[in-house]
Short mmCIF file of C-alpha atoms and ligand atoms in Angstrom, two decimals:
data_model
loop_
_atom_site.label_atom_id
_atom_site.label_comp_id
_atom_site.label_asym_id
_atom_site.label_seq_id
_atom_site.Cartn_x
_atom_site.Cartn_y
_atom_site.Cartn_z
CA MET V 1 -95.80 205.00 41.04
CA SER V 2 -97.13 208.51 40.51
CA THR V 3 -100.46 208.91 38.75
CA ALA V 4 -99.82 212.60 37.98
CA GLY V 5 -100.33 213.47 34.32
CA LYS V 6 -102.02 210.13 33.61
CA VAL V 7 -105.64 209.13 33.13
CA ILE V 8 -106.92 207.42 36.31
CA LYS V 9 -109.38 204.53 36.05
CA CYS V 10 -111.57 204.31 39.13
CA LYS V 11 -115.09 203.69 40.43
CA ALA V 12 -117.81 206.34 40.32
CA ALA V 13 -121.59 206.43 40.80
CA VAL V 14 -123.07 207.47 37.47
CA LEU V 15 -126.64 208.74 37.07
CA TRP V 16 -127.65 207.80 33.50
CA GLU V 17 -131.37 208.62 33.79
CA LEU V 18 -133.66 210.52 36.17
CA LYS V 19 -135.51 208.57 38.85
CA LYS V 20 -133.17 205.58 38.45
CA PRO V 21 -130.61 204.18 40.93
CA PHE V 22 -126.96 205.14 40.60
CA SER V 23 -124.80 202.70 38.71
CA ILE V 24 -121.29 202.03 40.06
CA GLU V 25 -119.11 202.14 36.96
CA GLU V 26 -115.47 202.21 36.01
CA VAL V 27 -114.78 205.75 34.78
CA GLU V 28 -111.73 207.44 33.33
CA VAL V 29 -110.68 210.65 35.02
CA ALA V 30 -108.43 212.86 32.86
CA PRO V 31 -105.50 214.73 34.44
CA PRO V 32 -106.17 218.30 35.60
CA LYS V 33 -105.62 221.02 33.01
CA ALA V 34 -104.17 224.44 33.88
CA HIS V 35 -105.76 225.91 37.06
CA GLU V 36 -107.41 222.59 37.90
CA VAL V 37 -106.93 220.12 40.75
CA ARG V 38 -107.45 216.34 40.83
CA ILE V 39 -108.66 215.04 44.20
CA LYS V 40 -108.73 211.55 45.73
CA MET V 41 -112.02 211.44 47.58
CA VAL V 42 -112.06 210.26 51.21
CA ALA V 43 -115.63 210.99 52.37
CA THR V 44 -118.79 212.47 50.89
CA GLY V 45 -122.15 213.31 52.42
CA ILE V 46 -125.47 212.72 50.71
CA CYS V 47 -127.41 215.99 50.51
CA ARG V 48 -131.09 216.50 49.70
CA SER V 49 -130.07 218.53 46.64
CA ASP V 50 -128.40 215.45 45.10
CA ASP V 51 -131.73 213.68 45.45
CA HIS V 52 -133.49 216.73 43.96
CA VAL V 53 -131.50 216.07 40.78
CA VAL V 54 -132.44 212.39 40.73
CA ASN V 55 -136.16 213.19 41.08
CA GLY V 56 -136.06 216.06 38.57
CA PHE V 57 -136.66 218.97 41.03
CA LEU V 58 -133.23 220.38 40.19
CA VAL V 59 -132.36 220.35 36.51
CA THR V 60 -128.91 219.27 35.35
CA ARG V 61 -127.43 217.58 32.28
CA LEU V 62 -127.14 213.79 32.04
CA PRO V 63 -125.35 211.42 32.33
CA VAL V 64 -123.77 212.97 35.41
CA ILE V 65 -121.68 212.25 38.50
CA LEU V 66 -123.44 213.97 41.42
CA GLY V 67 -122.16 214.77 44.93
CA HIS V 68 -121.11 218.17 46.30
CA GLU V 69 -120.44 217.75 50.06
CA ALA V 70 -117.08 216.07 50.50
CA ALA V 71 -113.47 216.05 51.60
CA GLY V 72 -110.40 214.48 50.07
CA ILE V 73 -106.67 214.72 49.36
CA VAL V 74 -105.07 216.44 46.37
CA GLU V 75 -103.59 213.83 43.98
CA SER V 76 -102.13 216.23 41.40
CA VAL V 77 -102.49 219.80 40.17
CA GLY V 78 -102.48 221.44 36.74
CA GLU V 79 -100.20 224.21 35.57
CA GLY V 80 -100.44 227.51 37.43
CA VAL V 81 -102.13 226.14 40.56
CA THR V 82 -100.75 227.96 43.61
CA THR V 83 -103.24 227.52 46.47
CA VAL V 84 -103.08 223.71 46.93
CA ARG V 85 -100.43 221.01 46.51
CA PRO V 86 -100.47 217.20 46.18
CA GLY V 87 -101.07 215.67 49.63
CA ASP V 88 -103.12 218.63 50.94
CA LYS V 89 -106.44 217.90 52.62
CA VAL V 90 -109.19 219.80 50.80
CA ILE V 91 -112.93 220.42 50.55
CA PRO V 92 -114.47 220.94 47.09
CA LEU V 93 -116.67 224.07 46.81
CA PHE V 94 -120.01 223.93 44.96
CA VAL V 95 -120.06 227.73 44.99
CA PRO V 96 -116.65 228.85 43.72
CA GLN V 97 -114.78 231.96 44.80
CA CYS V 98 -112.87 233.28 41.80
CA GLY V 99 -111.82 236.37 43.73
CA LYS V 100 -112.10 238.56 40.61
CA CYS V 101 -115.79 239.04 39.76
CA ASN V 102 -118.04 241.80 41.12
CA ILE V 103 -119.70 239.39 43.52
CA CYS V 104 -116.40 238.14 44.95
CA LYS V 105 -115.32 241.79 45.39
CA HIS V 106 -118.59 242.71 47.14
CA PRO V 107 -118.06 242.63 50.91
CA GLU V 108 -121.28 240.73 51.70
CA ALA V 109 -122.18 238.62 48.65
CA ASN V 110 -120.97 235.07 47.96
CA LEU V 111 -122.60 233.78 44.76
CA CYS V 112 -119.47 234.07 42.58
CA LEU V 113 -120.39 234.61 38.93
CA LYS V 114 -118.52 231.42 38.00
CA HIS V 115 -121.16 229.29 39.73
CA ASP V 116 -123.02 226.56 37.80
CA LEU V 117 -126.29 226.62 39.76
CA ASN V 118 -128.93 228.41 37.66
CA GLU V 119 -128.43 227.03 34.15
CA PRO V 120 -126.05 224.16 34.77
CA GLN V 121 -123.55 223.40 32.03
CA GLY V 122 -122.18 220.37 33.86
CA THR V 123 -118.61 221.17 32.87
CA LEU V 124 -115.54 222.69 34.45
CA ASN V 125 -114.80 226.38 33.87
CA ASP V 126 -113.23 225.74 30.44
CA GLY V 127 -116.49 224.21 29.16
CA THR V 128 -115.29 220.59 28.98
CA CYS V 129 -115.62 217.40 31.09
CA ARG V 130 -112.87 215.29 32.69
CA PHE V 131 -114.94 212.09 33.10
CA THR V 132 -115.51 209.37 30.51
CA CYS V 133 -117.49 206.15 30.92
CA ARG V 134 -118.12 203.49 28.28
CA GLY V 135 -116.64 205.93 25.76
CA LYS V 136 -119.13 208.72 26.62
CA PRO V 137 -118.35 212.03 28.35
CA ILE V 138 -119.99 212.26 31.78
CA ARG V 139 -121.14 215.64 33.12
CA HIS V 140 -119.87 217.34 36.25
CA PHE V 141 -122.28 218.56 38.97
CA LEU V 142 -121.80 222.04 40.48
CA GLY V 143 -118.11 221.78 39.57
CA THR V 144 -117.57 219.15 42.29
CA SER V 145 -118.86 215.61 41.39
CA THR V 146 -117.79 213.92 44.59
CA PHE V 147 -119.53 210.54 44.07
CA SER V 148 -116.29 209.28 42.47
CA GLN V 149 -113.02 207.92 43.85
CA TYR V 150 -111.28 210.73 41.96
CA THR V 151 -112.63 214.05 40.69
CA VAL V 152 -111.25 217.15 38.99
CA VAL V 153 -112.25 220.67 40.07
CA ASP V 154 -111.25 224.21 39.18
CA GLU V 155 -108.77 225.80 41.59
CA MET V 156 -111.41 228.40 42.53
CA SER V 157 -113.67 225.48 43.61
CA VAL V 158 -111.42 223.93 46.23
CA ALA V 159 -110.25 225.00 49.70
CA LYS V 160 -107.18 223.72 51.53
CA ILE V 161 -108.04 222.72 55.11
CA HIS V 162 -106.10 221.86 58.29
CA ALA V 163 -103.78 218.87 57.88
CA ASP V 164 -105.18 217.17 61.02
CA SER V 165 -108.87 217.56 60.17
CA PRO V 166 -111.05 214.41 60.26
CA LEU V 167 -112.28 214.24 56.67
CA GLU V 168 -115.19 211.89 57.40
CA LYS V 169 -116.69 214.67 59.55
CA VAL V 170 -115.59 217.97 58.06
CA CYS V 171 -116.98 216.90 54.67
CA LEU V 172 -120.29 218.29 56.03
CA ILE V 173 -118.74 221.76 55.98
CA GLY V 174 -118.84 221.41 52.17
CA CYS V 175 -122.62 221.94 52.16
CA GLY V 176 -125.20 221.06 54.81
CA PHE V 177 -123.55 222.37 57.93
CA SER V 178 -122.30 225.66 56.45
CA THR V 179 -125.59 226.30 54.65
CA GLY V 180 -127.54 226.10 57.89
CA TYR V 181 -125.04 227.62 60.31
CA GLY V 182 -124.24 230.56 58.01
CA SER V 183 -127.94 231.24 57.46
CA ALA V 184 -128.15 232.05 61.17
CA VAL V 185 -124.81 233.73 61.93
CA LYS V 186 -124.11 235.42 58.60
CA VAL V 187 -127.33 235.88 56.62
CA ALA V 188 -129.84 236.57 59.43
CA LYS V 189 -127.16 237.86 61.84
CA VAL V 190 -129.12 236.43 64.77
CA THR V 191 -128.75 238.63 67.84
CA GLN V 192 -128.06 237.84 71.49
CA GLY V 193 -131.22 237.15 73.49
CA SER V 194 -133.46 236.86 70.41
CA THR V 195 -136.26 234.40 69.64
CA CYS V 196 -135.84 232.21 66.55
CA ALA V 197 -138.14 229.74 64.75
CA VAL V 198 -136.63 227.00 62.57
CA PHE V 199 -138.95 225.15 60.13
CA GLY V 200 -137.56 221.74 59.13
CA LEU V 201 -135.20 219.66 61.27
CA GLY V 202 -133.08 217.82 58.71
CA GLY V 203 -129.31 218.22 58.73
CA VAL V 204 -129.52 221.79 57.45
CA GLY V 205 -132.22 222.80 59.94
CA LEU V 206 -130.20 221.35 62.84
CA SER V 207 -127.21 223.38 61.63
CA VAL V 208 -129.40 226.52 61.65
CA ILE V 209 -130.21 225.74 65.29
CA MET V 210 -126.48 225.43 66.08
CA GLY V 211 -125.93 228.84 64.45
CA CYS V 212 -128.77 230.44 66.44
CA LYS V 213 -127.32 228.99 69.62
CA ALA V 214 -123.78 230.15 68.79
CA ALA V 215 -125.18 233.66 68.15
CA GLY V 216 -126.72 233.70 71.63
CA ALA V 217 -130.44 233.32 70.85
CA ALA V 218 -132.49 232.96 74.04
CA ARG V 219 -135.32 230.91 72.51
CA ILE V 220 -135.02 228.55 69.55
CA ILE V 221 -138.37 227.08 68.53
CA ALA V 222 -138.01 224.00 66.31
CA VAL V 223 -140.90 223.15 63.95
CA ASP V 224 -141.40 219.83 62.16
CA ILE V 225 -144.25 217.47 61.27
CA ASN V 226 -142.06 214.49 62.19
CA LYS V 227 -141.81 214.38 65.98
CA ASP V 228 -138.96 211.87 65.77
CA LYS V 229 -136.78 214.86 64.83
CA PHE V 230 -137.35 216.66 68.15
CA ALA V 231 -134.88 214.82 70.41
CA ARG V 232 -131.93 215.66 68.17
CA ALA V 233 -133.12 219.26 67.75
CA LYS V 234 -133.07 219.67 71.53
CA GLN V 235 -129.61 218.10 71.72
CA VAL V 236 -128.19 220.76 69.39
CA GLY V 237 -129.90 223.70 71.08
CA ALA V 238 -133.67 223.94 70.44
CA THR V 239 -135.43 225.24 73.55
CA GLU V 240 -138.91 224.05 72.47
CA CYS V 241 -140.36 221.89 69.69
CA ILE V 242 -143.69 222.30 67.91
CA ASN V 243 -145.55 219.94 65.58
CA PRO V 244 -147.98 221.97 63.39
CA GLN V 245 -150.23 218.88 63.18
CA ASP V 246 -151.00 219.18 66.90
CA TYR V 247 -152.86 222.47 66.33
CA GLU V 248 -156.10 223.45 64.63
CA LYS V 249 -154.91 226.94 63.74
CA PRO V 250 -152.12 227.80 61.30
CA ILE V 251 -148.61 227.37 62.69
CA GLU V 252 -147.78 231.05 62.14
CA GLU V 253 -150.55 232.02 64.57
CA VAL V 254 -149.28 229.53 67.13
CA LEU V 255 -145.76 230.95 66.82
CA ARG V 256 -146.94 234.56 67.05
CA GLU V 257 -148.80 233.67 70.24
CA VAL V 258 -146.01 231.78 71.96
CA SER V 259 -143.51 234.52 71.08
CA GLY V 260 -145.69 237.42 72.19
CA GLY V 261 -146.34 238.95 68.75
CA GLY V 262 -143.87 237.31 66.40
CA VAL V 263 -140.34 235.90 66.43
CA ASP V 264 -137.22 237.97 65.70
CA PHE V 265 -135.81 235.51 63.16
CA SER V 266 -137.43 232.67 61.22
CA PHE V 267 -135.87 230.12 58.87
CA GLU V 268 -137.53 227.93 56.24
CA VAL V 269 -135.34 224.83 55.88
CA ILE V 270 -137.74 222.50 54.07
CA GLY V 271 -138.12 223.81 50.52
CA ARG V 272 -141.91 224.26 50.40
CA LEU V 273 -143.81 227.36 49.36
CA ASP V 274 -146.47 227.06 52.10
CA THR V 275 -143.88 226.87 54.88
CA MET V 276 -141.96 229.80 53.34
CA MET V 277 -145.14 231.88 53.79
CA SER V 278 -145.67 230.57 57.32
CA ALA V 279 -142.09 231.45 58.21
CA LEU V 280 -142.56 234.98 56.88
CA LEU V 281 -145.90 235.41 58.68
CA CYS V 282 -144.61 234.18 62.05
CA CYS V 283 -141.90 236.84 62.30
CA GLN V 284 -142.64 240.16 64.02
CA GLU V 285 -144.28 242.54 61.51
CA ALA V 286 -142.15 245.60 62.30
CA TYR V 287 -138.66 244.08 62.59
CA GLY V 288 -138.81 240.31 61.98
CA VAL V 289 -136.31 238.77 59.58
CA SER V 290 -137.23 235.63 57.63
CA ILE V 291 -134.63 233.57 55.78
CA ILE V 292 -135.29 231.13 52.93
CA VAL V 293 -132.80 228.26 53.14
CA GLY V 294 -134.76 225.40 51.52
CA VAL V 295 -134.62 225.10 47.74
CA PRO V 296 -138.16 225.37 46.31
CA PRO V 297 -139.39 223.02 43.59
CA ASN V 298 -138.26 224.08 40.12
CA ALA V 299 -140.31 226.97 38.57
CA GLN V 300 -142.86 227.53 41.35
CA ASN V 301 -143.94 230.99 42.50
CA ILE V 302 -145.39 232.58 45.62
CA SER V 303 -148.03 235.30 45.49
CA MET V 304 -147.86 237.58 48.52
CA ASN V 305 -149.30 240.81 49.89
CA PRO V 306 -146.55 243.48 49.82
CA MET V 307 -148.06 244.93 53.00
CA LEU V 308 -146.31 242.09 54.83
CA LEU V 309 -142.98 243.75 54.01
CA LEU V 310 -144.15 247.36 54.09
CA THR V 311 -144.71 247.07 57.81
CA GLY V 312 -141.01 246.41 58.30
CA ARG V 313 -140.27 242.72 57.85
CA THR V 314 -137.18 241.57 55.95
CA TRP V 315 -137.33 238.52 53.65
CA LYS V 316 -134.08 237.16 52.31
CA GLY V 317 -132.15 234.07 51.32
CA ALA V 318 -128.69 232.87 50.41
CA VAL V 319 -126.89 229.76 49.25
CA PHE V 320 -124.08 228.20 51.27
CA GLY V 321 -125.04 230.24 54.31
CA GLY V 322 -123.81 233.43 52.66
CA PHE V 323 -120.19 232.32 53.18
CA LYS V 324 -117.52 233.26 50.65
CA SER V 325 -116.46 229.69 50.09
CA LYS V 326 -112.71 229.51 49.55
CA GLU V 327 -111.85 231.86 52.41
CA SER V 328 -114.52 230.67 54.88
CA VAL V 329 -114.30 226.86 54.63
CA PRO V 330 -110.76 226.61 56.14
CA LYS V 331 -111.90 228.85 59.04
CA LEU V 332 -115.01 226.75 59.64
CA VAL V 333 -112.81 223.64 59.77
CA THR V 334 -110.50 225.21 62.38
CA ASP V 335 -113.57 226.39 64.34
CA PHE V 336 -114.83 222.78 64.32
CA MET V 337 -111.45 221.55 65.55
CA ALA V 338 -111.57 224.18 68.31
CA LYS V 339 -114.93 222.61 69.32
CA LYS V 340 -116.96 225.73 68.54
CA PHE V 341 -119.71 223.50 67.12
CA PRO V 342 -120.31 219.73 66.86
CA LEU V 343 -120.81 217.76 63.63
CA ASP V 344 -121.36 214.31 65.14
CA GLN V 345 -125.04 214.94 65.81
CA LEU V 346 -125.64 215.44 62.10
CA ILE V 347 -124.18 212.06 61.14
CA THR V 348 -126.59 209.15 61.58
CA HIS V 349 -125.11 206.64 59.11
CA VAL V 350 -121.71 205.79 57.62
CA LEU V 351 -121.61 203.46 54.61
CA PRO V 352 -118.99 202.34 52.10
CA PHE V 353 -119.26 204.34 48.86
CA GLU V 354 -120.54 201.30 46.92
CA LYS V 355 -123.72 201.37 49.07
CA ILE V 356 -124.71 204.79 47.75
CA ASN V 357 -128.21 203.65 46.72
CA GLU V 358 -128.84 202.42 50.26
CA GLY V 359 -127.77 205.85 51.51
CA PHE V 360 -130.33 207.55 49.25
CA ASP V 361 -133.04 205.16 50.44
CA LEU V 362 -132.28 206.19 54.05
CA LEU V 363 -132.63 209.86 53.07
CA ARG V 364 -135.92 209.29 51.21
CA SER V 365 -137.44 207.31 54.08
CA GLY V 366 -136.62 210.10 56.58
CA LYS V 367 -134.50 207.67 58.62
CA SER V 368 -131.20 209.50 58.22
CA VAL V 369 -130.05 213.02 58.95
CA ARG V 370 -126.76 212.75 57.08
CA THR V 371 -125.24 209.60 55.62
CA ILE V 372 -121.50 209.74 55.01
CA LEU V 373 -120.06 207.54 52.26
CA THR V 374 -116.44 206.57 52.78
CA PHE V 375 -114.03 205.56 50.02
N1 LIG O 401 -143.85 221.40 57.99
C1 LIG O 401 -142.82 221.22 58.85
N2 LIG O 401 -141.79 220.38 58.60
C2 LIG O 401 -141.80 219.71 57.45
C3 LIG O 401 -142.85 219.85 56.50
C4 LIG O 401 -143.90 220.75 56.82
N3 LIG O 401 -144.92 220.94 55.97
N4 LIG O 401 -142.56 219.05 55.44
C5 LIG O 401 -141.41 218.44 55.71
N5 LIG O 401 -140.95 218.83 56.91
C6 LIG O 401 -139.71 218.42 57.58
C7 LIG O 401 -139.35 216.96 57.37
O1 LIG O 401 -139.99 216.13 58.30
C8 LIG O 401 -137.83 217.00 57.60
O2 LIG O 401 -137.48 216.75 58.93
C9 LIG O 401 -137.42 218.44 57.24
O3 LIG O 401 -138.62 219.15 57.02
C10 LIG O 401 -136.57 218.53 55.96
O4 LIG O 401 -135.40 217.90 56.18
P1 LIG O 401 -134.54 217.17 55.03
O5 LIG O 401 -133.71 216.15 55.75
O6 LIG O 401 -135.45 216.74 53.94
O7 LIG O 401 -133.68 218.32 54.44
P2 LIG O 401 -132.23 218.92 54.80
O8 LIG O 401 -132.07 219.38 56.19
O9 LIG O 401 -131.18 218.01 54.25
O10 LIG O 401 -132.32 220.28 54.07
C11 LIG O 401 -132.25 220.39 52.74
C12 LIG O 401 -133.07 221.53 52.21
C13 LIG O 401 -134.49 221.09 52.20
C14 LIG O 401 -132.95 222.78 53.04
C15 LIG O 401 -132.53 221.71 50.81
O11 LIG O 401 -133.35 222.56 50.09
C16 LIG O 401 -131.11 222.27 50.85
O12 LIG O 401 -130.17 221.51 50.96
N6 LIG O 401 -130.95 223.58 50.79
C17 LIG O 401 -129.67 224.21 50.86
C18 LIG O 401 -129.66 225.38 49.94
C19 LIG O 401 -128.46 225.34 49.05
O13 LIG O 401 -127.53 226.05 49.27
N7 LIG O 401 -128.51 224.45 48.06
C20 LIG O 401 -127.51 224.31 47.09
C21 LIG O 401 -126.73 223.06 47.24
S1 LIG O 401 -127.34 221.96 48.38
ZN1 LIG O 402 -126.11 220.35 49.42
ZN1 LIG O 403 -116.12 235.32 41.63
#
């Protein structure tokens, strides 16, 4: 019996309060309105940014259904939807691509003005919510809310992907993988034969390494204070690994020495202000490029000497690896299927959706790279 046009009752992980576990609840998911799509979730990753909401680093409205790195199958579509159909495999997009705003029309930029990142409303584009639980409206997260058996997204926040794609792997293209890989190939535009330094070897940092390798970097220096991360970093392409705790002097000095005056490209993939400065300082003063990938704690600032840039360095950042989401995600999925990059090395744990709190514990303890929850 078709569920199209009807309210669907299903299970979702609701966050009622900060710093509390998720509660698996029965929620009601309203049918998609015009230009919206309802998706049956198949797999979702747990990203550090979801945890940043739970611990208050990233501000959003409560109660909320989190999750933004996922893949699923279209259950039904609202009026006027033309780019996906029921039965299509899709990836929800936490940065939309409306195709009409100045950012979407800009050849390089990707932060579509319809995004809900800076001052989150926790709604779909029309300003309302599709989830209800115990009679209360539940907020959306980044227009995706993938910690639910069913979710509703705007058409500009969903990409149709290859019909044969393995959803329990390509879900990582919805955030972590693309964020890291794009930071190397698209934002930094890493060059053949270059030397790169990557600070932070979580799932996003490993994806940066894959991007540096794909771009033909000759040396990829991986930096982390947890040496247990080194084996995997080498597997995906790091040529050397450095633990800052093994040295008396600041890590930027160590990196300048081992690279003969500074690296060509550096990446901060941790989300700390001190390592953002180290990453800037370790790149060559006349032409080095340093990329901020990690999300810094809410409302913190860096004070820096402008001379560091006057000499010729470039300091930049981007979300989602600088990729225009709706057009790039299907291509990244076909690239994965053509074996241009692996995703398996990023996946350390697979759990049933109901064990979501266990998945977050694995992330917090540093034991997991990516945990995939399956529905
Ligand atoms: N020096 C070196 N390494 C360190 C230090 C330090 N002082 N402190 C921690 N580390 C290491 C940890 O040991 C760990 O290995 C690594 O840094 C961080 O890894 P994770 O697993 O915590 O993080 P990831 O890889 O999941 O990355 C997440 C980011 C931290 C980059 C997070 O900010 C993010 O997801 N950014 C993406 C930006 C974006 O687009 N966000 C919007 C939606 S996600
Ligand atoms: Zn994420
Ligand atoms: Zn736009």
